[in-house]
Coordinates of C-alpha atoms in Angstrom, one line a residue:
M1 CA -125.7 -33.5 -109.1
T2 CA -127.1 -30.0 -109.0
L3 CA -129.1 -29.0 -106.0
L4 CA -131.6 -26.1 -106.1
Y5 CA -132.1 -24.3 -102.8
T6 CA -135.1 -22.4 -101.5
D7 CA -133.0 -19.1 -101.8
A8 CA -132.8 -19.8 -105.6
T9 CA -129.1 -20.6 -105.5
T10 CA -127.6 -23.9 -106.8
R11 CA -124.6 -26.0 -105.9
N12 CA -123.0 -28.9 -107.7
Y13 CA -121.8 -32.0 -106.0
T14 CA -119.7 -34.8 -107.4
F15 CA -119.8 -38.4 -105.9
E16 CA -116.9 -40.5 -107.1
N17 CA -116.3 -44.3 -107.1
V18 CA -120.0 -45.2 -107.2
A19 CA -120.3 -49.0 -107.7
A20 CA -121.4 -50.0 -111.2
V21 CA -124.2 -52.1 -109.8
D22 CA -125.7 -48.9 -108.2
L23 CA -125.8 -46.8 -111.4
P24 CA -129.0 -48.2 -112.8
N25 CA -130.8 -47.0 -109.6
V26 CA -129.7 -43.4 -109.7
K27 CA -132.7 -42.1 -111.7
G28 CA -135.2 -43.7 -109.4
I29 CA -133.4 -42.5 -106.3
V30 CA -133.3 -38.9 -107.6
K31 CA -137.0 -39.1 -108.2
A32 CA -137.7 -40.5 -104.8
I33 CA -135.6 -37.9 -103.1
N34 CA -137.5 -35.1 -104.9
K35 CA -140.8 -36.7 -104.1
N36 CA -139.8 -37.2 -100.5
E37 CA -142.9 -39.2 -99.5
N38 CA -143.5 -39.3 -95.8
N39 CA -140.4 -37.2 -95.3
Q40 CA -138.3 -40.3 -95.7
Y41 CA -135.4 -38.2 -97.0
A42 CA -135.4 -35.7 -94.2
A43 CA -131.7 -36.4 -93.5
F44 CA -130.8 -35.5 -97.1
Y45 CA -132.7 -32.2 -96.9
S46 CA -131.2 -31.2 -93.6
T47 CA -127.6 -32.3 -94.5
F48 CA -127.3 -30.3 -97.8
I49 CA -127.9 -26.6 -97.2
S50 CA -126.8 -23.5 -99.2
P51 CA -123.9 -21.3 -98.0
D52 CA -126.5 -19.0 -96.5
G53 CA -128.3 -21.8 -94.7
A54 CA -131.3 -22.3 -97.1
A55 CA -132.8 -25.8 -97.4
V56 CA -132.8 -27.9 -100.5
E57 CA -135.8 -27.5 -102.7
K58 CA -135.0 -30.3 -105.1
I59 CA -132.3 -32.1 -107.1
E60 CA -132.4 -30.0 -110.2
A61 CA -130.1 -32.1 -112.3
A62 CA -128.1 -35.3 -112.1
R63 CA -125.8 -37.0 -114.5
I64 CA -123.5 -40.0 -114.6
V65 CA -120.0 -39.7 -116.1
S66 CA -118.1 -42.9 -116.6
I67 CA -114.4 -42.8 -117.3
E68 CA -112.4 -45.8 -118.4
E69 CA -108.7 -45.7 -118.3
E70 CA -106.1 -47.9 -119.9
V71 CA -102.5 -47.9 -118.9
L72 CA -100.4 -47.5 -122.1
Y73 CA -97.0 -47.5 -120.5
S74 CA -95.8 -48.2 -117.0
D75 CA -92.3 -48.6 -115.6

């Protein structure tokens, strides 16, 4: 996820081990956070701040990366 701050800086965050059942909801949640109706995501906006203390303006980008691993050899 890439956050855009009010000081025009950005910062990338990675969230690992998100449950597969939650993945279909990511797009809707990102849109809801950016819309922030009735300030319902105030905690998000106050938690994620830039290194200089600027507030989040919006989630600029989000993507899902899925990695599947198969053990080929194990002792």
